Short mmCIF file of C-alpha atoms and ligand atoms in Angstrom, two decimals:
data_model
loop_
_atom_site.label_atom_id
_atom_site.label_comp_id
_atom_site.label_asym_id
_atom_site.label_seq_id
_atom_site.Cartn_x
_atom_site.Cartn_y
_atom_site.Cartn_z
CA MET A 1 -13.38 -1.67 -22.30
CA LYS A 2 -11.70 -2.82 -19.11
CA SER A 3 -10.99 0.52 -17.49
CA GLY A 4 -12.59 3.94 -17.26
CA ASN A 5 -14.15 6.40 -14.84
CA ASN A 6 -17.66 4.93 -14.78
CA ILE A 7 -18.51 5.02 -11.06
CA LEU A 8 -22.02 3.67 -11.68
CA LEU A 9 -20.67 0.60 -13.45
CA ALA A 10 -18.13 0.01 -10.67
CA ALA A 11 -20.93 0.30 -8.08
CA GLU A 12 -23.17 -2.14 -10.00
CA LEU A 13 -20.38 -4.71 -10.27
CA LEU A 14 -19.54 -4.41 -6.56
CA LYS A 15 -23.23 -4.76 -5.61
CA ALA A 16 -23.32 -7.93 -7.70
CA GLY A 17 -20.46 -9.41 -5.63
CA LYS A 18 -17.75 -8.77 -8.23
CA VAL A 19 -14.17 -7.61 -7.67
CA VAL A 20 -13.26 -4.17 -9.05
CA ALA A 21 -9.93 -2.31 -8.96
CA ILE A 22 -10.24 1.15 -7.41
CA PRO A 23 -7.93 4.16 -7.22
CA THR A 24 -6.78 5.56 -3.89
CA GLU A 25 -4.25 8.25 -3.03
CA THR A 26 -1.72 5.56 -2.03
CA VAL A 27 -1.94 2.67 -4.53
CA TYR A 28 -4.76 0.98 -6.47
CA GLY A 29 -6.87 -1.48 -4.46
CA LEU A 30 -8.62 -4.69 -5.47
CA ALA A 31 -12.03 -4.17 -3.91
CA ALA A 32 -15.08 -6.24 -2.99
CA ASN A 33 -18.10 -5.88 -0.71
CA ALA A 34 -16.67 -6.31 2.81
CA PHE A 35 -20.05 -7.66 4.01
CA ASP A 36 -20.02 -10.47 1.41
CA ALA A 37 -17.55 -13.21 2.44
CA GLU A 38 -17.76 -14.96 -0.94
CA ALA A 39 -16.90 -11.78 -2.82
CA VAL A 40 -13.98 -11.25 -0.45
CA ILE A 41 -12.66 -14.78 -1.04
CA ASN A 42 -12.45 -13.93 -4.75
CA ILE A 43 -9.93 -11.20 -3.91
CA PHE A 44 -7.58 -13.74 -2.34
CA GLU A 45 -7.93 -16.02 -5.35
CA ILE A 46 -7.36 -13.32 -7.97
CA LYS A 47 -4.29 -11.98 -6.13
CA ASN A 48 -2.97 -15.43 -5.32
CA ARG A 49 -2.75 -14.16 -1.76
CA PRO A 50 -2.37 -16.50 1.22
CA LYS A 51 -5.48 -16.55 3.39
CA PHE A 52 -3.43 -15.71 6.51
CA ASN A 53 -2.85 -12.21 5.17
CA PRO A 54 -5.77 -9.98 6.27
CA LEU A 55 -7.36 -7.17 4.24
CA ILE A 56 -7.91 -3.48 4.94
CA VAL A 57 -11.55 -2.31 5.06
CA HIS A 58 -12.17 1.02 3.31
CA ILE A 59 -14.94 3.23 4.64
CA GLN A 60 -16.37 6.64 3.95
CA SER A 61 -18.30 7.55 7.11
CA TRP A 62 -17.83 7.57 10.89
CA LYS A 63 -21.13 5.71 11.16
CA MET A 64 -19.63 2.83 9.19
CA LEU A 65 -16.59 2.85 11.50
CA GLU A 66 -18.94 2.31 14.45
CA ARG A 67 -20.74 -0.50 12.65
CA ILE A 68 -17.60 -2.51 11.92
CA THR A 69 -15.75 -1.96 15.22
CA GLN A 70 -16.48 -2.75 18.86
CA GLU A 71 -14.76 0.12 20.56
CA ILE A 72 -12.85 3.15 19.41
CA HIS A 73 -10.08 4.27 21.73
CA PRO A 74 -10.22 8.07 22.11
CA ILE A 75 -6.59 8.50 21.07
CA LEU A 76 -7.12 6.44 17.92
CA LYS A 77 -10.29 8.45 17.26
CA LYS A 78 -8.29 11.67 17.53
CA ILE A 79 -5.62 10.35 15.18
CA ALA A 80 -8.29 9.24 12.69
CA GLU A 81 -9.98 12.64 12.83
CA ASN A 82 -6.65 14.28 12.04
CA PHE A 83 -5.54 12.09 9.15
CA TRP A 84 -8.72 10.74 7.55
CA PRO A 85 -9.47 10.72 4.75
CA GLY A 86 -5.83 9.90 4.10
CA PRO A 87 -3.00 7.34 3.93
CA LEU A 88 -3.42 5.91 7.43
CA THR A 89 -4.84 2.51 8.44
CA ILE A 90 -5.85 1.84 12.04
CA LEU A 91 -6.48 -1.47 13.79
CA PHE A 92 -9.65 -1.66 15.91
CA PRO A 93 -11.41 -4.56 17.69
CA LYS A 94 -13.83 -5.84 15.06
CA SER A 95 -17.59 -6.20 15.35
CA ASP A 96 -19.58 -9.20 14.10
CA ALA A 97 -20.28 -7.28 10.87
CA ILE A 98 -16.75 -8.22 9.77
CA HIS A 99 -16.31 -11.82 8.64
CA PRO A 100 -13.12 -13.51 9.96
CA VAL A 101 -11.99 -14.17 6.37
CA ILE A 102 -11.22 -10.43 6.09
CA THR A 103 -9.12 -10.34 9.25
CA ALA A 104 -7.56 -13.80 8.75
CA GLY A 105 -9.08 -14.85 12.04
CA SER A 106 -7.79 -11.85 14.02
CA THR A 107 -10.15 -10.05 16.40
CA ASN A 108 -8.85 -6.74 15.00
CA VAL A 109 -9.95 -5.17 11.75
CA ALA A 110 -7.73 -2.74 9.80
CA VAL A 111 -9.72 0.32 8.66
CA ARG A 112 -8.94 3.23 6.40
CA MET A 113 -10.86 6.18 4.94
CA PRO A 114 -9.23 6.74 1.53
CA ASN A 115 -8.81 10.16 -0.03
CA HIS A 116 -9.54 9.86 -3.72
CA ILE A 117 -12.39 11.68 -5.37
CA LEU A 118 -13.64 8.74 -7.50
CA THR A 119 -13.46 6.20 -4.68
CA LYS A 120 -15.17 8.62 -2.29
CA SER A 121 -18.07 9.01 -4.74
CA LEU A 122 -18.12 5.25 -5.25
CA LEU A 123 -18.34 4.57 -1.49
CA ASP A 124 -21.14 7.17 -1.28
CA GLN A 125 -23.22 4.97 -3.55
CA LEU A 126 -22.69 1.78 -1.56
CA ASP A 127 -24.22 0.74 1.75
CA PHE A 128 -21.25 -1.52 2.48
CA PRO A 129 -17.52 -0.88 2.99
CA LEU A 130 -14.88 -2.20 0.59
CA ALA A 131 -12.31 -4.79 1.57
CA ALA A 132 -9.26 -4.14 -0.58
CA PRO A 133 -5.61 -5.12 -0.67
CA SER A 134 -3.25 -3.48 -3.14
CA ALA A 135 -4.21 -4.53 -6.69
CA ASN A 136 -1.05 -6.49 -7.50
CA LEU A 137 -0.22 -10.18 -7.52
CA PHE A 138 0.99 -11.30 -4.09
CA GLY A 139 4.55 -10.13 -3.42
CA LYS A 140 4.82 -8.03 -6.59
CA ILE A 141 5.14 -4.28 -7.05
CA SER A 142 2.06 -2.29 -6.03
CA PRO A 143 0.18 -0.51 -8.84
CA THR A 144 0.01 3.28 -8.97
CA THR A 145 -1.77 3.53 -12.33
CA ALA A 146 -4.71 1.69 -13.95
CA ALA A 147 -2.24 0.38 -16.57
CA HIS A 148 -0.17 -1.31 -13.82
CA VAL A 149 -3.33 -3.08 -12.61
CA LEU A 150 -4.28 -4.20 -16.12
CA GLU A 151 -0.77 -5.51 -16.71
CA GLN A 152 -0.89 -7.83 -13.67
CA LEU A 153 -4.60 -8.62 -13.30
CA GLY A 154 -6.28 -7.51 -16.54
CA ASP A 155 -7.36 -11.05 -17.44
CA GLN A 156 -9.01 -11.66 -14.10
CA ILE A 157 -11.10 -8.61 -13.30
CA GLU A 158 -13.98 -6.99 -15.12
CA TYR A 159 -13.25 -3.37 -14.42
CA VAL A 160 -10.57 -0.95 -13.25
CA LEU A 161 -11.91 2.39 -12.08
CA ASP A 162 -9.25 4.66 -13.55
CA GLY A 163 -8.45 7.59 -11.26
CA GLY A 164 -5.11 8.49 -12.80
CA GLU A 165 -1.77 8.30 -11.02
CA CYS A 166 -1.93 7.78 -7.26
CA SER A 167 -0.84 11.03 -5.65
CA ILE A 168 1.09 9.61 -2.65
CA GLY A 169 2.48 6.48 -4.32
CA VAL A 170 3.31 4.31 -1.28
CA GLU A 171 0.80 2.36 0.82
CA SER A 172 -0.85 3.66 3.96
CA THR A 173 0.88 3.68 7.33
CA ILE A 174 -0.62 1.00 9.60
CA ILE A 175 -0.92 1.70 13.33
CA LYS A 176 -2.35 -0.01 16.36
CA MET A 177 -2.59 0.63 20.07
CA ASN A 178 -0.59 -1.80 22.22
CA MET A 179 -1.59 -3.19 25.62
CA TYR A 180 0.09 -0.26 27.36
CA GLU A 181 -2.09 2.16 25.34
CA LYS A 182 0.85 3.30 23.23
CA VAL A 183 0.50 3.75 19.48
CA GLU A 184 2.80 1.56 17.37
CA ILE A 185 3.55 1.54 13.65
CA LEU A 186 3.12 -1.85 11.97
CA ARG A 187 3.94 -0.60 8.47
CA LEU A 188 5.62 2.63 7.39
CA GLY A 189 3.68 4.55 4.77
CA GLY A 190 2.09 7.79 3.64
CA ILE A 191 1.70 9.34 7.12
CA THR A 192 5.01 9.72 8.94
CA GLY A 193 5.79 8.85 12.56
CA GLU A 194 6.70 12.51 13.05
CA GLU A 195 3.18 13.55 11.97
CA ILE A 196 1.54 11.05 14.34
CA ALA A 197 3.78 12.30 17.14
CA LEU A 198 2.11 15.70 16.84
CA ILE A 199 -1.07 14.03 18.16
CA THR A 200 0.36 11.41 20.53
CA GLY A 201 3.12 13.55 22.01
CA TYR A 202 5.67 10.77 21.40
CA LEU A 203 7.19 9.11 18.36
CA PRO A 204 5.35 5.80 17.82
CA LYS A 205 7.62 2.77 18.00
CA ILE A 206 8.10 0.91 14.73
CA ILE A 207 7.45 -2.75 15.41
CA ASN A 208 10.22 -4.94 14.08
CA GLU A 209 9.52 -7.69 11.68
CA THR A 210 9.07 -11.05 13.36
CA GLU A 211 8.84 -14.63 12.14
CA LYS A 212 5.07 -14.33 12.09
CA PRO A 213 4.52 -10.68 11.32
CA GLU A 214 1.40 -8.97 12.52
CA ALA A 215 1.08 -7.10 9.23
CA PRO A 216 2.37 -9.48 6.55
CA GLY A 217 3.14 -6.39 4.44
CA MET A 218 6.18 -6.53 6.69
CA LEU A 219 7.35 -9.87 5.27
CA ALA A 220 10.95 -9.34 4.22
CA SER A 221 10.44 -10.15 0.55
CA HIS A 222 7.56 -8.04 -0.67
CA TYR A 223 6.96 -5.46 -3.37
CA ALA A 224 9.59 -7.27 -5.43
CA PRO A 225 10.27 -6.56 -9.11
CA ASN A 226 10.67 -9.50 -11.51
CA LYS A 227 14.37 -8.66 -11.89
CA PRO A 228 16.98 -8.85 -9.12
CA MET A 229 17.57 -5.53 -7.42
CA LEU A 230 20.62 -4.42 -5.43
CA LEU A 231 20.88 -1.46 -3.05
CA GLY A 232 23.98 0.54 -2.21
CA ASN A 233 26.42 3.02 -3.66
CA ILE A 234 25.39 3.32 -7.31
CA THR A 235 28.87 4.12 -8.69
CA GLN A 236 30.45 1.14 -6.93
CA LEU A 237 27.66 -1.29 -7.84
CA VAL A 238 27.73 -0.23 -11.50
CA GLU A 239 31.49 -0.87 -11.63
CA ARG A 240 31.12 -4.26 -9.96
CA TYR A 241 28.32 -5.44 -12.28
CA SER A 242 29.50 -3.74 -15.45
CA ASN A 243 29.33 -7.09 -17.31
CA LYS A 244 25.51 -6.94 -17.03
CA LYS A 245 22.76 -4.84 -18.57
CA LEU A 246 21.83 -2.44 -15.79
CA ALA A 247 18.86 -0.27 -14.85
CA VAL A 248 19.58 2.40 -12.23
CA ILE A 249 17.07 4.07 -9.90
CA ALA A 250 18.70 7.08 -8.24
CA PHE A 251 17.36 9.71 -5.85
CA ALA A 252 18.34 12.94 -7.62
CA THR A 253 21.40 12.45 -9.86
CA THR A 254 22.65 9.53 -11.84
CA ILE A 255 25.86 8.51 -13.58
CA ASP A 256 26.75 7.64 -17.16
CA HIS A 257 28.15 4.21 -17.90
CA PRO A 258 28.03 1.99 -21.00
CA SER A 259 26.45 -0.84 -18.97
CA ILE A 260 23.48 1.28 -17.93
CA ILE A 261 20.67 0.71 -20.43
CA SER A 262 18.07 2.74 -18.51
CA SER A 263 18.37 5.33 -15.84
CA TYR A 264 15.63 6.74 -13.59
CA ILE A 265 15.54 9.68 -11.17
CA LEU A 266 13.08 9.67 -8.25
CA SER A 267 13.17 13.43 -7.69
CA GLU A 268 15.54 15.84 -9.35
CA LYS A 269 14.77 18.46 -6.71
CA GLN A 270 15.34 15.92 -3.90
CA ASP A 271 11.72 16.12 -2.77
CA LEU A 272 10.87 12.98 -0.78
CA HIS A 273 7.13 13.24 -1.56
CA GLU A 274 7.86 13.41 -5.27
CA ALA A 275 10.19 10.42 -4.84
CA ALA A 276 7.41 8.41 -3.13
CA HIS A 277 5.00 9.33 -5.91
CA ASN A 278 7.45 8.04 -8.55
CA LEU A 279 8.85 5.01 -6.71
CA PHE A 280 6.64 2.09 -7.82
CA SER A 281 6.15 3.53 -11.29
CA LEU A 282 9.91 3.66 -11.87
CA MET A 283 10.34 0.17 -10.37
CA HIS A 284 7.75 -1.07 -12.90
CA LYS A 285 9.67 0.66 -15.71
CA ALA A 286 13.00 -0.71 -14.52
CA GLU A 287 11.72 -4.29 -14.43
CA ASN A 288 10.34 -3.92 -17.98
CA SER A 289 13.46 -2.19 -19.32
CA GLY A 290 15.26 -5.32 -20.48
CA ALA A 291 17.96 -4.93 -17.82
CA ASP A 292 19.36 -8.04 -16.08
CA LEU A 293 19.85 -6.21 -12.80
CA ILE A 294 18.32 -3.15 -11.12
CA ILE A 295 20.60 -0.98 -8.98
CA ALA A 296 19.16 1.58 -6.56
CA GLU A 297 20.22 3.72 -3.63
CA LEU A 298 18.64 4.46 -0.26
CA LEU A 299 17.17 7.90 0.45
CA PRO A 300 17.55 10.07 3.55
CA GLU A 301 15.91 8.35 6.57
CA ILE A 302 13.53 11.20 7.36
CA GLY A 303 9.78 11.64 6.97
CA ILE A 304 8.34 9.64 4.07
CA GLY A 305 11.95 8.73 3.13
CA ARG A 306 11.69 5.96 5.75
CA ALA A 307 8.69 4.38 3.98
CA ILE A 308 10.52 4.62 0.63
CA ASN A 309 13.62 2.94 2.07
CA ASP A 310 11.43 0.25 3.66
CA ARG A 311 9.94 -0.59 0.22
CA LEU A 312 13.38 -0.50 -1.47
CA LYS A 313 14.84 -2.91 1.10
CA ARG A 314 11.96 -5.34 0.69
CA ALA A 315 12.28 -5.19 -3.09
CA ALA A 316 16.02 -5.86 -3.00
CA PHE A 317 17.71 -9.09 -2.05
O1 TXA B 401 -2.59 2.09 1.09
C1 TXA B 401 -3.01 0.97 1.37
O2 TXA B 401 -3.04 0.54 2.54
C2 TXA B 401 -3.51 0.11 0.22
C3 TXA B 401 -4.76 0.78 -0.37
C4 TXA B 401 -5.40 -0.05 -1.44
O3 TXA B 401 -5.66 1.06 0.66
N1 TXA B 401 -3.80 -1.21 0.67
C5 TXA B 401 -2.83 -2.10 0.99
O4 TXA B 401 -3.33 -3.36 1.29
O5 TXA B 401 -1.66 -1.84 1.01
P1 TXA B 401 -2.40 -4.64 1.40
O6 TXA B 401 -3.35 -5.76 1.59
O7 TXA B 401 -1.48 -4.71 0.26
O8 TXA B 401 -1.63 -4.42 2.72
C6 TXA B 401 -2.38 -4.40 3.90
C7 TXA B 401 -1.51 -4.75 5.07
C8 TXA B 401 -1.03 -6.17 5.02
O9 TXA B 401 0.33 -6.17 5.39
C9 TXA B 401 -1.88 -6.85 6.07
O10 TXA B 401 -1.21 -7.88 6.68
C10 TXA B 401 -2.17 -5.72 7.04
O11 TXA B 401 -2.34 -4.61 6.22
N2 TXA B 401 -3.43 -5.95 7.75
C11 TXA B 401 -4.67 -5.95 7.27
N3 TXA B 401 -5.57 -6.28 8.21
C12 TXA B 401 -4.87 -6.49 9.34
C13 TXA B 401 -5.22 -6.89 10.65
N4 TXA B 401 -6.49 -7.13 10.99
N5 TXA B 401 -4.24 -7.02 11.56
C14 TXA B 401 -2.94 -6.79 11.21
N6 TXA B 401 -2.54 -6.43 9.97
C15 TXA B 401 -3.49 -6.28 9.05
MG1 MG B 402 0.12 -4.97 -0.88
#
């Protein structure tokens, strides 16, 4: 049995320095003891992840936040108090408790308090935080079910703590405070800029991707399905590629065409949260559908729609 809801077993494996997949409200994580550098190195190896790409540290208590950071800016503290536990990751200056392998040499550590009942109970049983990236192979689609994790990593890990479908469905938003004490978004995700603005009083700037991105989740090609994916007007793209077997991922309505072998709707009622919840799951289905090409459309650029569009653009080429 490779997956189940045995929190005690997951805790025992983690205490023994093993890597365990855990559910969160965003996506599944591939977790290890953040105070055990050797256990953490295993995460990079299993995921085939470059060592320059740092990991998020998952905590459960404010006491643990103090232990792993050097200082907590009052504005970041206020933001954390508002959105934790939840889909928000915050960069803080790290303390010596955090090994540089986790932060890829950076003096900042990315921290998040996840909001999933099983993972909260798991963290309650541990006296260490959990370093965890998303539980997919590097550059591939993030997992939102235990089955997705087993499909990509089943041979390499001993246990997946199965917490059902991830409720949010896209990764956490990552923020940091810049040198002018302004909050910036490094990765769009489950908490929107508009929501953060309610605390900061201004809309945080979204930092553009650079050659050497600060959050490599911002690398242009990321979250990619195994099949090529094109974005644009669905009707036009289907006509243009009608000589191929097509899978279509549409927001709320789709079209009929003999070339379409599978068709997926993100949210019939045009609800952006429902669309986020379904996004990676439908991308997994589309890549396994036998289609040669996946065609999708962008969603309205508001709220969590921005994070969805960000993932679609990175998945497309
Ligand atoms: O929702 C999430 O954030 C999920 C769940 C499992 O918590 N985790 C996740 O981890 O998406 P991952 O490793 O797939 O993406 C984490 C992103 C990466 O782009 C990484 O570069 C960035 O966070 N990151 C981590 N630590 C950082 C640091 N110290 N400085 C800058 N970026 C950091
Ligand atoms: Mg990831």
